[in-house]
């Protein structure tokens, strides 16, 4: 089993932040601090591979599972804790970026591969994200504000 987390951030939802089947990738590599509700908080983004999810540096059909938990904020202060913790998206360019990322993810997935997608609808409806991908998931959680969806590689 080979897993790729294409924008791992600080690996917040991983129980084992050194899971041996997983390659952790992120465009960022940094330690951030910010004041949040009168506390100074620290977050470390330390991927195995520093790369952009629009240009994944792996061969075709390498991974069984790709985890995609991209930034979901288009409105956040540049120095805010939320921007540092989650990253931000370009307000106008995110649909094109997501389309490119989805194509790259499909490229590195094996023919029987799965993409596990996590999204928070606070600023962008998930329907718009699926339009940018050009494909609907096969299943997912549609009740909460943070949604998990499963995509399979077609073809």
mmCIF file of C-alpha atoms in Angstrom:
data_model
loop_
_atom_site.group_PDB
_atom_site.id
_atom_site.type_symbol
_atom_site.label_atom_id
_atom_site.label_comp_id
_atom_site.label_asym_id
_atom_site.label_seq_id
_atom_site.Cartn_x
_atom_site.Cartn_y
_atom_site.Cartn_z
ATOM 1 C CA UNK A 1 0.000 0.000 0.000
ATOM 2 C CA UNK A 2 1.398 3.368 -1.044
ATOM 3 C CA UNK A 3 -0.300 6.535 0.207
ATOM 4 C CA UNK A 4 0.331 10.168 -0.709
ATOM 5 C CA UNK A 5 -0.949 13.111 1.314
ATOM 6 C CA UNK A 6 -0.534 15.928 -1.233
ATOM 7 C CA UNK A 7 -0.976 18.867 1.147
ATOM 8 C CA UNK A 8 -0.270 17.437 4.567
ATOM 9 C CA UNK A 9 0.141 20.716 6.456
ATOM 10 C CA UNK A 10 0.861 19.840 10.073
ATOM 11 C CA UNK A 11 -0.729 16.371 9.641
ATOM 12 C CA UNK A 12 -3.582 17.373 11.960
ATOM 13 C CA UNK A 13 -5.907 14.439 11.319
ATOM 14 C CA UNK A 14 -3.244 11.716 11.192
ATOM 15 C CA UNK A 15 -3.141 9.513 14.292
ATOM 16 C CA UNK A 16 0.393 8.457 13.340
ATOM 17 C CA UNK A 17 2.216 11.448 11.877
ATOM 18 C CA UNK A 18 4.944 9.095 10.630
ATOM 19 C CA UNK A 19 2.586 6.482 9.116
ATOM 20 C CA UNK A 20 5.022 4.170 7.242
ATOM 21 C CA UNK A 21 2.931 3.678 4.059
ATOM 22 C CA UNK A 22 2.525 7.424 3.568
ATOM 23 C CA UNK A 23 4.564 10.071 1.799
ATOM 24 C CA UNK A 24 3.712 13.500 3.171
ATOM 25 C CA UNK A 25 3.885 16.372 0.671
ATOM 26 C CA UNK A 26 3.237 20.106 1.015
ATOM 27 C CA UNK A 27 4.232 23.265 -0.822
ATOM 28 C CA UNK A 28 5.182 24.782 2.525
ATOM 29 C CA UNK A 29 7.994 23.834 4.884
ATOM 30 C CA UNK A 30 8.041 26.130 7.880
ATOM 31 C CA UNK A 31 7.336 26.695 11.542
ATOM 32 C CA UNK A 32 4.671 29.336 12.084
ATOM 33 C CA UNK A 33 3.696 31.184 15.213
ATOM 34 C CA UNK A 34 0.727 33.460 15.637
ATOM 35 C CA UNK A 35 -1.309 35.012 18.370
ATOM 36 C CA UNK A 36 -4.702 33.352 18.704
ATOM 37 C CA UNK A 37 -7.080 34.467 21.455
ATOM 38 C CA UNK A 38 -4.218 35.888 23.545
ATOM 39 C CA UNK A 39 -2.151 32.697 23.195
ATOM 40 C CA UNK A 40 0.948 32.290 21.069
ATOM 41 C CA UNK A 41 0.449 29.160 19.004
ATOM 42 C CA UNK A 42 2.967 27.209 16.960
ATOM 43 C CA UNK A 43 2.411 24.993 13.940
ATOM 44 C CA UNK A 44 5.054 23.020 12.062
ATOM 45 C CA UNK A 45 4.691 22.029 8.421
ATOM 46 C CA UNK A 46 7.402 19.468 7.758
ATOM 47 C CA UNK A 47 6.644 17.317 4.690
ATOM 48 C CA UNK A 48 8.783 14.477 3.328
ATOM 49 C CA UNK A 49 8.560 16.153 -0.095
ATOM 50 C CA UNK A 50 8.138 19.877 -0.674
ATOM 51 C CA UNK A 51 6.113 20.300 -3.872
ATOM 52 C CA UNK A 52 3.010 21.897 -5.375
ATOM 53 C CA UNK A 53 -0.071 19.671 -5.746
ATOM 54 C CA UNK A 54 -0.546 21.018 -9.270
ATOM 55 C CA UNK A 55 2.807 19.418 -10.219
ATOM 56 C CA UNK A 56 3.177 16.200 -8.205
ATOM 57 C CA UNK A 57 6.776 14.924 -8.574
ATOM 58 C CA UNK A 58 5.976 11.213 -8.822
ATOM 59 C CA UNK A 59 5.567 8.772 -11.700
ATOM 60 C CA UNK A 60 2.186 7.840 -13.168
ATOM 61 C CA UNK A 61 0.197 5.176 -11.284
ATOM 62 C CA UNK A 62 2.387 5.179 -8.164
ATOM 63 C CA UNK A 63 -0.155 5.410 -5.329
ATOM 64 C CA UNK A 64 -3.078 3.302 -4.104
ATOM 65 C CA UNK A 65 -4.545 6.159 -2.071
ATOM 66 C CA UNK A 66 -4.155 9.937 -2.295
ATOM 67 C CA UNK A 67 -5.363 12.108 0.562
ATOM 68 C CA UNK A 68 -6.348 15.614 -0.555
ATOM 69 C CA UNK A 69 -7.107 18.121 2.208
ATOM 70 C CA UNK A 70 -6.362 21.445 0.479
ATOM 71 C CA UNK A 71 -6.676 24.916 1.957
ATOM 72 C CA UNK A 72 -10.306 26.019 1.972
ATOM 73 C CA UNK A 73 -10.008 29.713 2.803
ATOM 74 C CA UNK A 74 -10.161 32.516 0.245
ATOM 75 C CA UNK A 75 -10.733 35.160 2.918
ATOM 76 C CA UNK A 76 -8.272 35.168 5.804
ATOM 77 C CA UNK A 77 -5.789 37.716 7.048
ATOM 78 C CA UNK A 78 -2.317 37.003 5.632
ATOM 79 C CA UNK A 79 -0.800 36.863 9.120
ATOM 80 C CA UNK A 80 -3.812 35.276 10.838
ATOM 81 C CA UNK A 81 -3.572 32.012 12.707
ATOM 82 C CA UNK A 82 -6.083 30.393 10.315
ATOM 83 C CA UNK A 83 -4.051 31.379 7.240
ATOM 84 C CA UNK A 84 -0.865 29.999 8.797
ATOM 85 C CA UNK A 85 -2.551 26.827 10.032
ATOM 86 C CA UNK A 86 -4.516 25.935 6.888
ATOM 87 C CA UNK A 87 -3.038 28.032 4.088
ATOM 88 C CA UNK A 88 -5.182 30.064 1.692
ATOM 89 C CA UNK A 89 -6.470 29.881 -1.869
ATOM 90 C CA UNK A 90 -6.393 32.469 -4.619
ATOM 91 C CA UNK A 91 -9.917 33.932 -4.812
ATOM 92 C CA UNK A 92 -10.081 33.928 -8.616
ATOM 93 C CA UNK A 93 -7.667 31.120 -9.507
ATOM 94 C CA UNK A 94 -8.703 28.313 -7.177
ATOM 95 C CA UNK A 95 -11.070 26.520 -9.647
ATOM 96 C CA UNK A 96 -8.295 26.185 -12.234
ATOM 97 C CA UNK A 97 -5.789 25.165 -9.541
ATOM 98 C CA UNK A 98 -8.171 22.495 -8.239
ATOM 99 C CA UNK A 99 -8.818 21.166 -11.740
ATOM 100 C CA UNK A 100 -5.048 20.860 -12.295
ATOM 101 C CA UNK A 101 -4.543 19.233 -8.881
ATOM 102 C CA UNK A 102 -7.312 16.693 -9.518
ATOM 103 C CA UNK A 103 -5.768 15.751 -12.888
ATOM 104 C CA UNK A 104 -2.376 15.318 -11.234
ATOM 105 C CA UNK A 105 -3.865 13.180 -8.474
ATOM 106 C CA UNK A 106 -5.579 10.949 -11.043
ATOM 107 C CA UNK A 107 -2.275 10.664 -12.895
ATOM 108 C CA UNK A 108 -0.350 9.374 -9.855
ATOM 109 C CA UNK A 109 -3.162 7.036 -8.738
ATOM 110 C CA UNK A 110 -2.994 3.391 -9.740
ATOM 111 C CA UNK A 111 -5.884 2.205 -11.980
ATOM 112 C CA UNK A 112 -7.704 0.933 -8.870
ATOM 113 C CA UNK A 113 -6.717 3.996 -6.824
ATOM 114 C CA UNK A 114 -8.826 6.068 -4.464
ATOM 115 C CA UNK A 115 -8.714 9.733 -3.535
ATOM 116 C CA UNK A 116 -9.956 10.661 -0.078
ATOM 117 C CA UNK A 117 -10.988 14.322 -0.154
ATOM 118 C CA UNK A 118 -11.645 16.567 2.855
ATOM 119 C CA UNK A 119 -13.347 19.945 2.486
ATOM 120 C CA UNK A 120 -14.775 22.639 4.730
ATOM 121 C CA UNK A 121 -17.625 24.619 3.143
ATOM 122 C CA UNK A 122 -17.163 27.731 5.246
ATOM 123 C CA UNK A 123 -16.248 29.910 2.225
ATOM 124 C CA UNK A 124 -16.680 27.779 -0.920
ATOM 125 C CA UNK A 125 -19.543 25.292 -1.447
ATOM 126 C CA UNK A 126 -18.374 21.740 -2.122
ATOM 127 C CA UNK A 127 -20.549 21.652 -5.253
ATOM 128 C CA UNK A 128 -18.250 24.298 -6.794
ATOM 129 C CA UNK A 129 -15.200 22.183 -5.938
ATOM 130 C CA UNK A 130 -16.704 19.107 -7.623
ATOM 131 C CA UNK A 131 -17.402 21.270 -10.704
ATOM 132 C CA UNK A 132 -13.732 22.282 -10.766
ATOM 133 C CA UNK A 133 -12.703 18.625 -10.489
ATOM 134 C CA UNK A 134 -15.085 17.660 -13.308
ATOM 135 C CA UNK A 135 -16.135 14.510 -11.451
ATOM 136 C CA UNK A 136 -18.497 13.585 -8.633
ATOM 137 C CA UNK A 137 -17.376 11.428 -5.708
ATOM 138 C CA UNK A 138 -18.796 7.936 -5.275
ATOM 139 C CA UNK A 139 -19.686 8.565 -1.626
ATOM 140 C CA UNK A 140 -19.234 11.101 1.120
ATOM 141 C CA UNK A 141 -20.551 12.889 4.158
ATOM 142 C CA UNK A 142 -22.899 15.661 3.074
ATOM 143 C CA UNK A 143 -24.389 16.656 6.430
ATOM 144 C CA UNK A 144 -21.661 18.509 8.260
ATOM 145 C CA UNK A 145 -19.760 21.669 7.343
ATOM 146 C CA UNK A 146 -16.551 19.614 6.972
ATOM 147 C CA UNK A 147 -17.108 16.918 4.383
ATOM 148 C CA UNK A 148 -15.220 13.760 3.481
ATOM 149 C CA UNK A 149 -15.654 12.334 -0.005
ATOM 150 C CA UNK A 150 -14.260 9.337 -1.891
ATOM 151 C CA UNK A 151 -13.321 9.451 -5.559
ATOM 152 C CA UNK A 152 -12.210 6.535 -7.707
ATOM 153 C CA UNK A 153 -10.062 6.692 -10.779
ATOM 154 C CA UNK A 154 -12.207 6.229 -13.878
ATOM 155 C CA UNK A 155 -10.424 4.236 -16.545
#
